[in-house]
Every structure is written in C-alpha cells, then in structure tokens.
PDB file of C-alpha atoms and ligand atoms in Angstrom:
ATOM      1  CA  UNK H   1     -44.064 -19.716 -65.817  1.00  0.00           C
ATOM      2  CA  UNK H   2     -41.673 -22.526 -65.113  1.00  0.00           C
ATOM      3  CA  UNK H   3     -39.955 -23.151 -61.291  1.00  0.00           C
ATOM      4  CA  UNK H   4     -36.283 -24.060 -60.604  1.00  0.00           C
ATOM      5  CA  UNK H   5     -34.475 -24.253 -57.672  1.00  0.00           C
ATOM      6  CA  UNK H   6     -31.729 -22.469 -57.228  1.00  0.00           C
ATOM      7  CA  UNK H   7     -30.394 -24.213 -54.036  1.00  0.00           C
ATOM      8  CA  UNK H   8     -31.469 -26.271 -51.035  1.00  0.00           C
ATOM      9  CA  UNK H   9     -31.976 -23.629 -48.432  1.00  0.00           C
ATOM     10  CA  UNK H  10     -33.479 -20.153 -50.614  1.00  0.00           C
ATOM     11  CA  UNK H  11     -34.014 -19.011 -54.658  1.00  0.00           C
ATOM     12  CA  UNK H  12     -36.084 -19.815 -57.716  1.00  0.00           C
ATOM     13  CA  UNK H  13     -35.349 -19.520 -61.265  1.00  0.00           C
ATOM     14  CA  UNK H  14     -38.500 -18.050 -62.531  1.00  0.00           C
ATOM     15  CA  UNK H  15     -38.530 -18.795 -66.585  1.00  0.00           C
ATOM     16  CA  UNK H  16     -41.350 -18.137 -69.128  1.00  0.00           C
ATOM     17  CA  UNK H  17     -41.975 -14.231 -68.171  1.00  0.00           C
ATOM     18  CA  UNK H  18     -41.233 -11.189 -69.445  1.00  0.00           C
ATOM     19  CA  UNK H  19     -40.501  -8.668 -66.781  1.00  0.00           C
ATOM     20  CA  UNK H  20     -41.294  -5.738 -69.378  1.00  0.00           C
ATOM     21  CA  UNK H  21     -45.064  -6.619 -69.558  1.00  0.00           C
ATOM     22  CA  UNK H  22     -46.022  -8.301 -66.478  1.00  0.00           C
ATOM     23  CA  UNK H  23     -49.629  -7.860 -65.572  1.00  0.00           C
ATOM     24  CA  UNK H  24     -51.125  -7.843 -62.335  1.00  0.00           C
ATOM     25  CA  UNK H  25     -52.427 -10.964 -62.812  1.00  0.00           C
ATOM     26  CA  UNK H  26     -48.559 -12.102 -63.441  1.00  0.00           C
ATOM     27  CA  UNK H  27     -47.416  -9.758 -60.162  1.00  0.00           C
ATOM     28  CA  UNK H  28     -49.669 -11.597 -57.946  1.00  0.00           C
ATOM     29  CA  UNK H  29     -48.455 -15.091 -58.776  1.00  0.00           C
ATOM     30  CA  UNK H  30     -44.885 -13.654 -58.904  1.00  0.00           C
ATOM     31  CA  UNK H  31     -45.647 -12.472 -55.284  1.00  0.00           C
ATOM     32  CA  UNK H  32     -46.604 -15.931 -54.196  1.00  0.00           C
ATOM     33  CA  UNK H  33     -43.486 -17.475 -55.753  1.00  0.00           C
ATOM     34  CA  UNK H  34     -41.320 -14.638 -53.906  1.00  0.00           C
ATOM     35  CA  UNK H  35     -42.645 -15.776 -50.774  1.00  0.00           C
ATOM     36  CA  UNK H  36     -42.126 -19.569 -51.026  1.00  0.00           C
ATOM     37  CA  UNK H  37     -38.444 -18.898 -52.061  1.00  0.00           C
ATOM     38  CA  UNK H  38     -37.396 -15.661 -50.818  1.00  0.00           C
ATOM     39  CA  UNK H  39     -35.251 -14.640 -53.912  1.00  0.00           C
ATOM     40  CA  UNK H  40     -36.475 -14.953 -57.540  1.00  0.00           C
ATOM     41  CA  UNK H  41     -33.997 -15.261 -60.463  1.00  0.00           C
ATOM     42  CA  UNK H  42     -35.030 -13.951 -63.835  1.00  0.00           C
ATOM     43  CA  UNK H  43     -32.711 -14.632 -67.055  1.00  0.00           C
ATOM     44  CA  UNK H  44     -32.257 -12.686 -69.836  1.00  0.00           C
ATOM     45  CA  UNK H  45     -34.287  -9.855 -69.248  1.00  0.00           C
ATOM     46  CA  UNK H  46     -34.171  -6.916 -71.884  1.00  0.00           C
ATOM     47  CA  UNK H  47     -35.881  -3.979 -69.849  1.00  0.00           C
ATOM     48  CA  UNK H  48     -35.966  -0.338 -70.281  1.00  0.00           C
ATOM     49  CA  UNK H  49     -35.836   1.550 -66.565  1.00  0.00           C
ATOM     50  CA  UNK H  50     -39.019   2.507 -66.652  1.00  0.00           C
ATOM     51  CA  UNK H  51     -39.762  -1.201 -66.933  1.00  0.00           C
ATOM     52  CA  UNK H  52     -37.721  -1.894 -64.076  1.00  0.00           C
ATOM     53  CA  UNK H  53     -39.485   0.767 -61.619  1.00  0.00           C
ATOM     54  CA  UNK H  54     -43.002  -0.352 -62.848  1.00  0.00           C
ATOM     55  CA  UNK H  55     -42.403  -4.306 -62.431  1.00  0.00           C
ATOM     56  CA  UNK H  56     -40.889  -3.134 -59.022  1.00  0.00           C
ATOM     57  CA  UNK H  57     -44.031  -1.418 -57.968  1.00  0.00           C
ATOM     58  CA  UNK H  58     -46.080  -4.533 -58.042  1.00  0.00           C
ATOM     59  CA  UNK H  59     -44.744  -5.381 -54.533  1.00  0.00           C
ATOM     60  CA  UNK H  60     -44.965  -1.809 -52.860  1.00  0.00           C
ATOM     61  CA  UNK H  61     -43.787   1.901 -53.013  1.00  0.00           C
ATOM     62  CA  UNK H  62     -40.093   2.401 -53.777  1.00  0.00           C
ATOM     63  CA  UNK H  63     -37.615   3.959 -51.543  1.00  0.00           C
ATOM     64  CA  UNK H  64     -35.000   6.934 -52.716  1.00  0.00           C
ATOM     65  CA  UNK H  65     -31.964   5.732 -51.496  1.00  0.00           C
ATOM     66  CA  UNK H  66     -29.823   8.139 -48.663  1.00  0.00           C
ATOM     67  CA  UNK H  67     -26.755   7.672 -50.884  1.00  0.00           C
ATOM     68  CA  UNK H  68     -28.113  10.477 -53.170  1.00  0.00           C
ATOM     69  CA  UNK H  69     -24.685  10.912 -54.615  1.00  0.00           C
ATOM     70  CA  UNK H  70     -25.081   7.105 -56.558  1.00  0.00           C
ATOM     71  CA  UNK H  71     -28.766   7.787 -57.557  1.00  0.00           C
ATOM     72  CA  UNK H  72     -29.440   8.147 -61.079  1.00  0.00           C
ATOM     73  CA  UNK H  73     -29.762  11.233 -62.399  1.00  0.00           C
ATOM     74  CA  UNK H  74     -33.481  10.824 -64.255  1.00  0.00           C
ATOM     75  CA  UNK H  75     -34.821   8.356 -61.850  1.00  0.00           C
ATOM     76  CA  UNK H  76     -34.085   8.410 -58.402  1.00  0.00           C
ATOM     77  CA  UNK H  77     -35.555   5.206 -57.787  1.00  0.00           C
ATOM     78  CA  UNK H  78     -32.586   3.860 -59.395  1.00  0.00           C
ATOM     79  CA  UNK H  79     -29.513   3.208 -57.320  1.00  0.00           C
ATOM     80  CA  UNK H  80     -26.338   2.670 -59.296  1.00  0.00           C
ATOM     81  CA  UNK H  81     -24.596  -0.021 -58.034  1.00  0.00           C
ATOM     82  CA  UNK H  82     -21.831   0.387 -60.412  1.00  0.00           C
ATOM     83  CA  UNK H  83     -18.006   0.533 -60.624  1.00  0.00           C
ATOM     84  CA  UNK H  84     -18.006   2.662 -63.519  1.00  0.00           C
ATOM     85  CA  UNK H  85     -16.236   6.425 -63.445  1.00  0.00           C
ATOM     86  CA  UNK H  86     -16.815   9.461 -64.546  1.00  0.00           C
ATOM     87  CA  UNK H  87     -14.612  12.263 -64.237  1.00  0.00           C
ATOM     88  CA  UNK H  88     -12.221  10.302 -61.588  1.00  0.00           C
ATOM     89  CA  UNK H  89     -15.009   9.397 -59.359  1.00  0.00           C
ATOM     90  CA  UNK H  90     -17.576   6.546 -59.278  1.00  0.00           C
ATOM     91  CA  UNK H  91     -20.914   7.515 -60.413  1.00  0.00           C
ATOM     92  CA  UNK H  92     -22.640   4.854 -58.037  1.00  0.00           C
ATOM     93  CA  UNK H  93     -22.093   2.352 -55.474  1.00  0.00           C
ATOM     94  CA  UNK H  94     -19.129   0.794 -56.030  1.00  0.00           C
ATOM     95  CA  UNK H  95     -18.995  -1.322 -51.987  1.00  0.00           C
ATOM     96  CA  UNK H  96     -22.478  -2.062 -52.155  1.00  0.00           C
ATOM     97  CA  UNK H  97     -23.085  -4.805 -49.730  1.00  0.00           C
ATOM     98  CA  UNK H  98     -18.982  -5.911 -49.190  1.00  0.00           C
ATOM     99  CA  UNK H  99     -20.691  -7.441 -45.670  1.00  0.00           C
ATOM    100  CA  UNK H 100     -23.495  -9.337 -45.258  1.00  0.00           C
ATOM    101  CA  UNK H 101     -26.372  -7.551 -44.694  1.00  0.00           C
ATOM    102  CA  UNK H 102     -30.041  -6.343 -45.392  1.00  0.00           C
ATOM    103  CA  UNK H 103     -31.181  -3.682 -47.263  1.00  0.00           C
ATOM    104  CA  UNK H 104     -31.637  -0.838 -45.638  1.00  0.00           C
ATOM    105  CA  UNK H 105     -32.207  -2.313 -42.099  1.00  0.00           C
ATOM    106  CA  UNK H 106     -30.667   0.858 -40.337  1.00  0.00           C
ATOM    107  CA  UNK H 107     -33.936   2.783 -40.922  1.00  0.00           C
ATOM    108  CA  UNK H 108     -36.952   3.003 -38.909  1.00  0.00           C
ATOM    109  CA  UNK H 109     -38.779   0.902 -41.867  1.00  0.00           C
ATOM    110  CA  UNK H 110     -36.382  -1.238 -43.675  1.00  0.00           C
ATOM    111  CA  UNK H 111     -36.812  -2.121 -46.895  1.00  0.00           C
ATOM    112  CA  UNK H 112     -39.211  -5.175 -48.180  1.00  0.00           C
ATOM    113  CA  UNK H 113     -36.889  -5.783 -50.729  1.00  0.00           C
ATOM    114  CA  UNK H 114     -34.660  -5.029 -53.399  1.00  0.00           C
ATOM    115  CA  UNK H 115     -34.203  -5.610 -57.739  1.00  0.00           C
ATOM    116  CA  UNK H 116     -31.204  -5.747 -59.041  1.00  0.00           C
ATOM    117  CA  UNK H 117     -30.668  -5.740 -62.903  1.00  0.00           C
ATOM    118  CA  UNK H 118     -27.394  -6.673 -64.669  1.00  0.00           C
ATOM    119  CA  UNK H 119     -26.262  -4.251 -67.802  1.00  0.00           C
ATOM    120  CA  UNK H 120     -22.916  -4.690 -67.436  1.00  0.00           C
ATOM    121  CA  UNK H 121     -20.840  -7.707 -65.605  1.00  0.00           C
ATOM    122  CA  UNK H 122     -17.107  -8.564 -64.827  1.00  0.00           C
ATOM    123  CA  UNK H 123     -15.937 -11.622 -66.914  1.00  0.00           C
ATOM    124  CA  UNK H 124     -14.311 -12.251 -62.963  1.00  0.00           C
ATOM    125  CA  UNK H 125     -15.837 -11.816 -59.827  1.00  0.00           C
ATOM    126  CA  UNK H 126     -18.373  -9.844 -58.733  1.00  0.00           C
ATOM    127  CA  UNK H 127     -20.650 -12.448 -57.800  1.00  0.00           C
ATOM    128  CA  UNK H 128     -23.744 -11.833 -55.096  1.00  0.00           C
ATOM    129  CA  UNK H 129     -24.455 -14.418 -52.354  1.00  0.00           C
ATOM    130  CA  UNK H 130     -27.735 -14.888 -50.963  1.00  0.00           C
ATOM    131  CA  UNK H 131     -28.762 -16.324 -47.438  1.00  0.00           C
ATOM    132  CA  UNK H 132     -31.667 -17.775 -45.794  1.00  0.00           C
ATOM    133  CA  UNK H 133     -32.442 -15.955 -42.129  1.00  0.00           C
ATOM    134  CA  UNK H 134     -35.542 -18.374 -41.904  1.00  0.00           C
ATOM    135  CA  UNK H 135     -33.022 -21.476 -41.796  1.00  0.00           C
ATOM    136  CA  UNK H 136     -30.476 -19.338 -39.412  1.00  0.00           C
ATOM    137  CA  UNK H 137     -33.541 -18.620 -37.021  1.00  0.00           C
ATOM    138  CA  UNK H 138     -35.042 -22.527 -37.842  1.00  0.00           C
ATOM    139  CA  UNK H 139     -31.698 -24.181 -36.355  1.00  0.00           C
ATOM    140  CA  UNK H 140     -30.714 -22.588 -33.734  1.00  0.00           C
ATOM    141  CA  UNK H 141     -30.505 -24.530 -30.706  1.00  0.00           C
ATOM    142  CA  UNK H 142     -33.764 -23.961 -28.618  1.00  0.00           C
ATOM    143  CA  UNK H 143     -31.740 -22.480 -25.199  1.00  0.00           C
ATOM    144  CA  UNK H 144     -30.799 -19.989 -27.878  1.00  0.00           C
ATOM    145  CA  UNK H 145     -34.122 -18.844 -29.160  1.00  0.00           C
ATOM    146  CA  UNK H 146     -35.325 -18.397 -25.386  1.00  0.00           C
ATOM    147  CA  UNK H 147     -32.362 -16.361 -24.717  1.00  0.00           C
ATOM    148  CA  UNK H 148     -33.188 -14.016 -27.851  1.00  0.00           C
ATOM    149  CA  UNK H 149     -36.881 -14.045 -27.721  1.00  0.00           C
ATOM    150  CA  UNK H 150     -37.839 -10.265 -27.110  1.00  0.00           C
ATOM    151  CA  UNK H 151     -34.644  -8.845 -27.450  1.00  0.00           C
ATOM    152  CA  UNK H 152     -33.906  -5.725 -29.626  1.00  0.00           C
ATOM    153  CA  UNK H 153     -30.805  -4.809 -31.839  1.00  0.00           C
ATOM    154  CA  UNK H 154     -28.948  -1.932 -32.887  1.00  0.00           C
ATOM    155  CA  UNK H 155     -28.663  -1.423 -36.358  1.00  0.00           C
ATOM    156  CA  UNK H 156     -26.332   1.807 -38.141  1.00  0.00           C
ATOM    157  CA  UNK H 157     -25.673   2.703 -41.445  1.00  0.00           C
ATOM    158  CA  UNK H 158     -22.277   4.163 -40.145  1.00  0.00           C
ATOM    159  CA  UNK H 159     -19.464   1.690 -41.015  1.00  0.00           C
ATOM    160  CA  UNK H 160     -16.922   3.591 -38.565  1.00  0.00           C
ATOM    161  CA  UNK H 161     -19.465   3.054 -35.206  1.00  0.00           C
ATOM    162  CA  UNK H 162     -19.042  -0.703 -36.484  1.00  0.00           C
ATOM    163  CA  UNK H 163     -16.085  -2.946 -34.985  1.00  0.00           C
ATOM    164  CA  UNK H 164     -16.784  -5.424 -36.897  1.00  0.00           C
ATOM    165  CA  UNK H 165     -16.648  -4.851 -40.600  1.00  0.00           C
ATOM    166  CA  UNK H 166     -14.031  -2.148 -40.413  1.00  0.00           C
ATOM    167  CA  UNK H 167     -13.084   0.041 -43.190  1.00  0.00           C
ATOM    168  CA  UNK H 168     -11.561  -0.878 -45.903  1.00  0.00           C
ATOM    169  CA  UNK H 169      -8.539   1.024 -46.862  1.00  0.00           C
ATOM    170  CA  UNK H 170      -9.820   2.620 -50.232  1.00  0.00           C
ATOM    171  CA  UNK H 171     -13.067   4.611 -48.899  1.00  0.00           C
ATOM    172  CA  UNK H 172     -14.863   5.820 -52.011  1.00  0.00           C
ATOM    173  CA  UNK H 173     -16.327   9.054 -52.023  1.00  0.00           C
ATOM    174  CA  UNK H 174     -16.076  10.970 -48.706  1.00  0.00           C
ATOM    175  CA  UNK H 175     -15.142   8.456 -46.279  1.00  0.00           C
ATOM    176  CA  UNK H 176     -15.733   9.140 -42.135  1.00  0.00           C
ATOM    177  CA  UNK H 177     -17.036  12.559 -43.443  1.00  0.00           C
ATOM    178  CA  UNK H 178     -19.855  11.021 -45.560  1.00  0.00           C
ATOM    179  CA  UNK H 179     -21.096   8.514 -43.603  1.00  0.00           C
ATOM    180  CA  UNK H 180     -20.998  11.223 -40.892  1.00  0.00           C
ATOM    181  CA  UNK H 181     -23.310  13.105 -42.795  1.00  0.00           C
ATOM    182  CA  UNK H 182     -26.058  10.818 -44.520  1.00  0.00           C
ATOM    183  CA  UNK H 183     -26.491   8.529 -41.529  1.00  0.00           C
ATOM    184  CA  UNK H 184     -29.598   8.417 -40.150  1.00  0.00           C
ATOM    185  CA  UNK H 185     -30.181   7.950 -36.035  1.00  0.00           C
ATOM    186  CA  UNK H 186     -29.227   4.447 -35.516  1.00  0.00           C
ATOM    187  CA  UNK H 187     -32.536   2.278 -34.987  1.00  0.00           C
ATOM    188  CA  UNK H 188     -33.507  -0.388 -32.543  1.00  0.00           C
ATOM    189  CA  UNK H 189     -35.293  -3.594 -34.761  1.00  0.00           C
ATOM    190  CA  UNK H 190     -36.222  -6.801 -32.634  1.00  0.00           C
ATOM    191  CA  UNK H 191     -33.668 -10.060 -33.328  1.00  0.00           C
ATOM    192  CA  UNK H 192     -36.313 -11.688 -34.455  1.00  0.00           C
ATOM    193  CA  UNK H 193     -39.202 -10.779 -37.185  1.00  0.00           C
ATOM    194  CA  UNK H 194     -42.075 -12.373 -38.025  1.00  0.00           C
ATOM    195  CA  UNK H 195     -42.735 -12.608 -41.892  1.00  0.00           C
ATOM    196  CA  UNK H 196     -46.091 -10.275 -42.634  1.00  0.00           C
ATOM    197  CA  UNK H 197     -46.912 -12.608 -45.300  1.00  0.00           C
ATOM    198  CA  UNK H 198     -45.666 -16.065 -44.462  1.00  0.00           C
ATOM    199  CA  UNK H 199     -45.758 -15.796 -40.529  1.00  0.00           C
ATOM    200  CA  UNK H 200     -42.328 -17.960 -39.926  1.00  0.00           C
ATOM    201  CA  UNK H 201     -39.902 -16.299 -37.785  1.00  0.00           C
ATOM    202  CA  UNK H 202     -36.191 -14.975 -39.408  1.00  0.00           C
ATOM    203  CA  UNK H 203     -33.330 -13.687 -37.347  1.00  0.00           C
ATOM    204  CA  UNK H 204     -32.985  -9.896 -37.970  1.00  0.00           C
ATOM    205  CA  UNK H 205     -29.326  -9.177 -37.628  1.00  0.00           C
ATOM    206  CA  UNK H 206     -26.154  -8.663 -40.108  1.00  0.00           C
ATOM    207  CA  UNK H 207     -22.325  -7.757 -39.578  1.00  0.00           C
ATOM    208  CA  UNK H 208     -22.851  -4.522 -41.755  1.00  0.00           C
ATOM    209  CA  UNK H 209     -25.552  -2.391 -40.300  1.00  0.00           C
ATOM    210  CA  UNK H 210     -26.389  -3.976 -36.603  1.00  0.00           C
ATOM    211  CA  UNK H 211     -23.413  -3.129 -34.074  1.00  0.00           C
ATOM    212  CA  UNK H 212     -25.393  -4.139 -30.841  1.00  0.00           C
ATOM    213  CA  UNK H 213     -27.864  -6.238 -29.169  1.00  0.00           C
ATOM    214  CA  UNK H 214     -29.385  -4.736 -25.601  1.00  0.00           C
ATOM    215  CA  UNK H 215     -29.759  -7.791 -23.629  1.00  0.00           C
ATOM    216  CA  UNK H 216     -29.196  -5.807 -20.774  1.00  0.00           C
ATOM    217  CA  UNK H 217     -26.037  -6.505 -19.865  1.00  0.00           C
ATOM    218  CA  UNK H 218     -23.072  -3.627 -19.848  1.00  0.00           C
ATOM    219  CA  UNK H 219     -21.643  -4.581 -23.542  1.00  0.00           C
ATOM    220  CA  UNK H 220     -24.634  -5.029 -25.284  1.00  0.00           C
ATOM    221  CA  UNK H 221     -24.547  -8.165 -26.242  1.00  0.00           C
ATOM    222  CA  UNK H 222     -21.562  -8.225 -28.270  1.00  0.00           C
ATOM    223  CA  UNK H 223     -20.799 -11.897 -27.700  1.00  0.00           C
ATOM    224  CA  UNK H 224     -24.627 -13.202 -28.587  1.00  0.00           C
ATOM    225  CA  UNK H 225     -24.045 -10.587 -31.949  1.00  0.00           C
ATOM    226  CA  UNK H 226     -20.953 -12.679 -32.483  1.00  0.00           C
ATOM    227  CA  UNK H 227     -22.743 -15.918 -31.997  1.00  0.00           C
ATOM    228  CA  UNK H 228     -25.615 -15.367 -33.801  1.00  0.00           C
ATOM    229  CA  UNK H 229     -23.416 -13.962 -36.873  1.00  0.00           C
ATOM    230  CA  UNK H 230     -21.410 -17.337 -36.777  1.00  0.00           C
ATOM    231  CA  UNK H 231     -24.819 -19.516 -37.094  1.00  0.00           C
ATOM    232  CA  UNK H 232     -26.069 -17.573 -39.911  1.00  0.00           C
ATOM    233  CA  UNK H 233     -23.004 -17.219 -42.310  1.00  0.00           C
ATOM    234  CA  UNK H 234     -23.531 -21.373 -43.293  1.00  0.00           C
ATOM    235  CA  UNK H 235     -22.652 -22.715 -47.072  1.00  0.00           C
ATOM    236  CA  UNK H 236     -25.941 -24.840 -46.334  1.00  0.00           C
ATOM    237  CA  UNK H 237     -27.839 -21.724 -46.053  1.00  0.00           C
ATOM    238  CA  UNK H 238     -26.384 -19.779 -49.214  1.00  0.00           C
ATOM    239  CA  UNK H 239     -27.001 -19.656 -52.809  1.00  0.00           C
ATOM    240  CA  UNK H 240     -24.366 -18.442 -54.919  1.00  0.00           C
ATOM    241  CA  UNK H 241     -24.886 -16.148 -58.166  1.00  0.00           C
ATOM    242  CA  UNK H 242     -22.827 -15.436 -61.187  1.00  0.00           C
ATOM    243  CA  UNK H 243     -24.289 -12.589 -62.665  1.00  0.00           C
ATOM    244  CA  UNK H 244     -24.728 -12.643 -66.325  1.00  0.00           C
ATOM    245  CA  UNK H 245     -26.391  -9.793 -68.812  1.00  0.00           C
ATOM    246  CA  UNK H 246     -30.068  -9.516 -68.237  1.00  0.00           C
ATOM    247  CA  UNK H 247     -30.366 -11.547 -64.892  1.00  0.00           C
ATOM    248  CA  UNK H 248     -32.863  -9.494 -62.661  1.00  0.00           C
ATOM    249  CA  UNK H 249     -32.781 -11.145 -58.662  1.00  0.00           C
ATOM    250  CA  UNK H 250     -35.121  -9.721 -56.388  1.00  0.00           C
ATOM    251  CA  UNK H 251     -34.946 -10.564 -52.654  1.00  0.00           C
ATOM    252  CA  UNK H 252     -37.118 -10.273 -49.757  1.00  0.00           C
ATOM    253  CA  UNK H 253     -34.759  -8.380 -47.294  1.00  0.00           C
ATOM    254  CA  UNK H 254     -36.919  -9.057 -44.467  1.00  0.00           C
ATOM    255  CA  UNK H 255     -35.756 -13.254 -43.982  1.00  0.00           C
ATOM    256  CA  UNK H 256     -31.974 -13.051 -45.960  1.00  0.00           C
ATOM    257  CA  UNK H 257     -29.142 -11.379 -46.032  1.00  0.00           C
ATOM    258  CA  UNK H 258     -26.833 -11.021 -49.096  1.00  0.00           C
ATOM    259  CA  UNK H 259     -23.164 -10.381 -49.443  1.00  0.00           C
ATOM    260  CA  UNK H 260     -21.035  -8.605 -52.506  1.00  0.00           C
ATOM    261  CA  UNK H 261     -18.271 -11.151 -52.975  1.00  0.00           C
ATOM    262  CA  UNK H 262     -16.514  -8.823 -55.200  1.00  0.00           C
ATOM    263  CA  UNK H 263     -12.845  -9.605 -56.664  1.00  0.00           C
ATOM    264  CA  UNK H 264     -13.176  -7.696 -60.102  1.00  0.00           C
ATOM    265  CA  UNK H 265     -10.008  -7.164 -61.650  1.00  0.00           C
ATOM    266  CA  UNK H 266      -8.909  -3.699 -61.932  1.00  0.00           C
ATOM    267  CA  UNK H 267     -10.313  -1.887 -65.555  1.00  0.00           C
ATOM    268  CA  UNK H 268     -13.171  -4.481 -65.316  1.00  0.00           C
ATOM    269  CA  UNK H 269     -17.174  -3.069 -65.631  1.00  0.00           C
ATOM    270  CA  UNK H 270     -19.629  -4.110 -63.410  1.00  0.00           C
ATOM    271  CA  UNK H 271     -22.852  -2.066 -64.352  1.00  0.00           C
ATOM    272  CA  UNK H 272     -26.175  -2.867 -62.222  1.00  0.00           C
ATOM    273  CA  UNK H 273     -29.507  -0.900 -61.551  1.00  0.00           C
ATOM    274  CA  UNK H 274     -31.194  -1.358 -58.206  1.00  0.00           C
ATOM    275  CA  UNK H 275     -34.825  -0.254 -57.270  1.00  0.00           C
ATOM    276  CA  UNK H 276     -35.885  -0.179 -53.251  1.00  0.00           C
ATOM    277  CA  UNK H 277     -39.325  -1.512 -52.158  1.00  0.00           C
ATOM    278  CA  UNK H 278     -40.657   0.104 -48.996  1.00  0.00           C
ATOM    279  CA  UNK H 279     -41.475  -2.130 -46.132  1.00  0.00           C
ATOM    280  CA  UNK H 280     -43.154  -2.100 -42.590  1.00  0.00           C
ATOM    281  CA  UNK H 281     -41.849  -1.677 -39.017  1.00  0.00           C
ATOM    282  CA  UNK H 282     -40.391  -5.045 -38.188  1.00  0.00           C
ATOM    283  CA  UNK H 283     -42.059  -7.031 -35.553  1.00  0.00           C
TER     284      UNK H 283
HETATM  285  C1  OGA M   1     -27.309  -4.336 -53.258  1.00  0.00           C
HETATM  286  C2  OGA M   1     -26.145  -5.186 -52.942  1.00  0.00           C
HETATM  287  C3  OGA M   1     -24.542  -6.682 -53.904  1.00  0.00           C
HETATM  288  C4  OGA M   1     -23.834  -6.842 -55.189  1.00  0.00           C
HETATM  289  O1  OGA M   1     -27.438  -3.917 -54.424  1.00  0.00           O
HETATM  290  O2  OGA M   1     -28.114  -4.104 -52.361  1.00  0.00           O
HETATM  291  O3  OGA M   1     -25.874  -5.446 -51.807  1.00  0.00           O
HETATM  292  O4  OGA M   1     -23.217  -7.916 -55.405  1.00  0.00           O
HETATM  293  N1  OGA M   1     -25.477  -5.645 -53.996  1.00  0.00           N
HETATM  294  O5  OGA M   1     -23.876  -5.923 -56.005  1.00  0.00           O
HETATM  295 MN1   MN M   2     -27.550  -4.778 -50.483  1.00  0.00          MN
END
C-alpha cells in the first residue's frame, strides 16, 4: 500500500489495494490510515456491490438509510446517490449533500462514516468537497472554545425547519410533505466531539442538518451557529475531488463535513453507490 496526500489539511490516496479482496489484515491497516487522514481515496476500483457492503463492514455495522425511496432495490445498504430517472422520477438521491454537512448527524447515533463508489460521472461538475472539523475546532480563537465548551446543538434532517440552507426551487420527490414524513425527532449532539479513536477534539456542527445551538440565551445561539459556520467553511481546510470511474472515498463523518458542489449539465449521468457505517453517541 502506497500513501499520498491529497491536501494540506485532510485525505490520502491509498494505492496498491484492491478493495474487492481486502483481508482483515488489510482492514486493520486501512483503519489506521483512515484515522491519520480522515478521508481515504481509492482509484480505479472495479467492485461488485456485494464487494462494496463487505469492504464497508470492516469498520462497523451499516445503516439503512431513512430515504427508503433512493435505496436500492436488492440491497438496502446501498443508497443511490444518483441523478438518473426512471419513469419521470429519480431513482435515488439526486441533492445529496447540496450543503455542507455530516452524514446522518440528525439521528440519535450519527453515522461513523460513509463509501461512496463512482459508476457513472458527469464529464462537468459534480465534484465532492471534503473538510477538516479537527482544523475548524484546532484554530479557533481560545475565548471561543471556552464559550462553546459544553454546549449542545440542534441538529434536523428537515430542510424547511432550516433558515439557513433554504429550499431550492426544484424539490425532488415530495418536497415539505416528505421531509414531513421521514424526519426523525430533531436531536441534541454536543458542539464539540471527541474522536473515539484518535481523542482530538472536532467541531460538530453543519449548515444542513444543525439549525440551533442552546447556549441559553432566547435565540439559541443563532449568531455563534453563524460564527462557527464562517470558521469552518476555509479553502485551507478543504480538499477538492473530481470524481472519476472507479474512485471509492470513504470519510469519517465524525471530524469533516463534505459538500455536493454539483453544476452537471442538464442530460448529464452522475451514477454513485453509497454504504452507511453505524457510529456511537457523540461525546
Ligand atoms: C453523500 C454526499 C455528495 C456528492 O453521498 O453523502 O453527500 O457529491 N454526496 O455526491
Ligand atoms: Mn453526505
């Protein structure tokens, strides 16, 4: 296995494996990598989706996502993440991530992290953007980390409780109704985690799912939110991806966020597979 980085603040390129017949010998270096670098690029993987689900397991159980409509129809441990149509209507994702976030950080457990595979990609746009919450939490000026030290956040899956992200004008698939009906209870997560692995601190918030921080004053917190959404979003802290065929990234959604940056031409395919590892009660 041969190490690249992929930028000065997060990601490897991990070269030299073969995601189809990783052992666990294999998994538990891969693990060690994950955590040094919090996102792992692999290149020119060929793998079935049973391939996919078993490398996936190495790390932890898989989720079923709540968007059951964009699951796919052998494997539900599959989420499409997909622009494709069938019948008039998308058969997966086709927003997935439009604002930063992390994975499924509106549930009681979020998710550890996520694999995403590349069948299909746009000859423009569509890229993914990747971002370190370890550096966000790292440089924030110390007055700041006092102020947030204990304090908890509201986090939603429902984009129209959210002032800040809005809704974009073409909803697919349901809009208000939808997200009405698959949201879970919004949950309360503290603003900061501590890694269970690597034991460095990462600021736990994102534009998409949190829409609140209690500090205990009347608004709850909407200006600190703001603030600590402005310190994160840094170039210095991204990495930048242009998909090709056969990349697999997996990311550790418990110190990044990532963002869709979208901007595929109308009539062009972007086909990806996602699997969802489970992950603990943040703390
Ligand atoms: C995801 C996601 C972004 C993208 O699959 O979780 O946010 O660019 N994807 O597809
Ligand atoms: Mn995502």
């Amino acid at each position: 296995m041969e190490i690249s980085h992929l930028s000065d603040s997060l990601g490897a390129e991990v070269s030299g494996v073969n995601l189809a017949t990783v052992d666990a010998v294999e998994a538990e270096l891969i693990k060690k990598i994950f955590h040094q670098h919090q996102i792992l690029l692999f290149r020119n993987q060929e793998i079935s989706i049973v391939e996919h689900i078993n490398f996936s397991k190495y790390f932890g159980p898989l989720e079923v996502h709540i968007s059951k409509d964009s699951l796919h129809k052998n494997h539900e441990e599959i989420l499409l993440v997909s622009n494709v149509k069938e019948n008039g209507k998308y058969i997966g994702v086709e927003n997935a991530g439009d604002s930063w976030h992390s994975d499924l950080s509106y549930m009681p457990k979020p998710s550890l992290g996520s694999l995403l595979y590349a069948l299909e990609v746009s000859e423009i746009g569509g890229d993914t953007e990747w971002l370190s919450m370890y550096d966000a939490y790292d440089t924030l000026p110390e007055d700041t980390k006092n102020r947030i030290h204990g304090l908890k956040a509201r986090h939603s899956f429902n984009r129209y409780k959210n002032k800040r992200i809005g809704v974009p004008k073409q909803r697919q698939q349901g809009g208000r109704e939808r997200y009405e009906k698959i949201s879970p209870p919004d949950v309360f997560h503290p603003v900061v985690r501590t890694h269970p692995e690597t034991g460095k601190k990462a600021l736990y918030i994102s534009p998409r799912f949190t829409i609140g921080i209690l500090d205990g004053s009347d608004d709850e917190g909407q200006d600190l939110l703001d603030e600590l959404i402005e310190h994160s979003i840094q170039r210095k802290f991204i990495y930048h991806h242009e998909w090709r065929v056969g990349d697999l990234i997996m990311w550790d959604n418990r110190c990044t966020l990532h963002l869709a940056c979208r901007g595929i031409p109308e009539g062009q395919i972007r086909h990806m597979h996602r699997t969802t590892i489970s992950g603990d009660i943040p703390v």
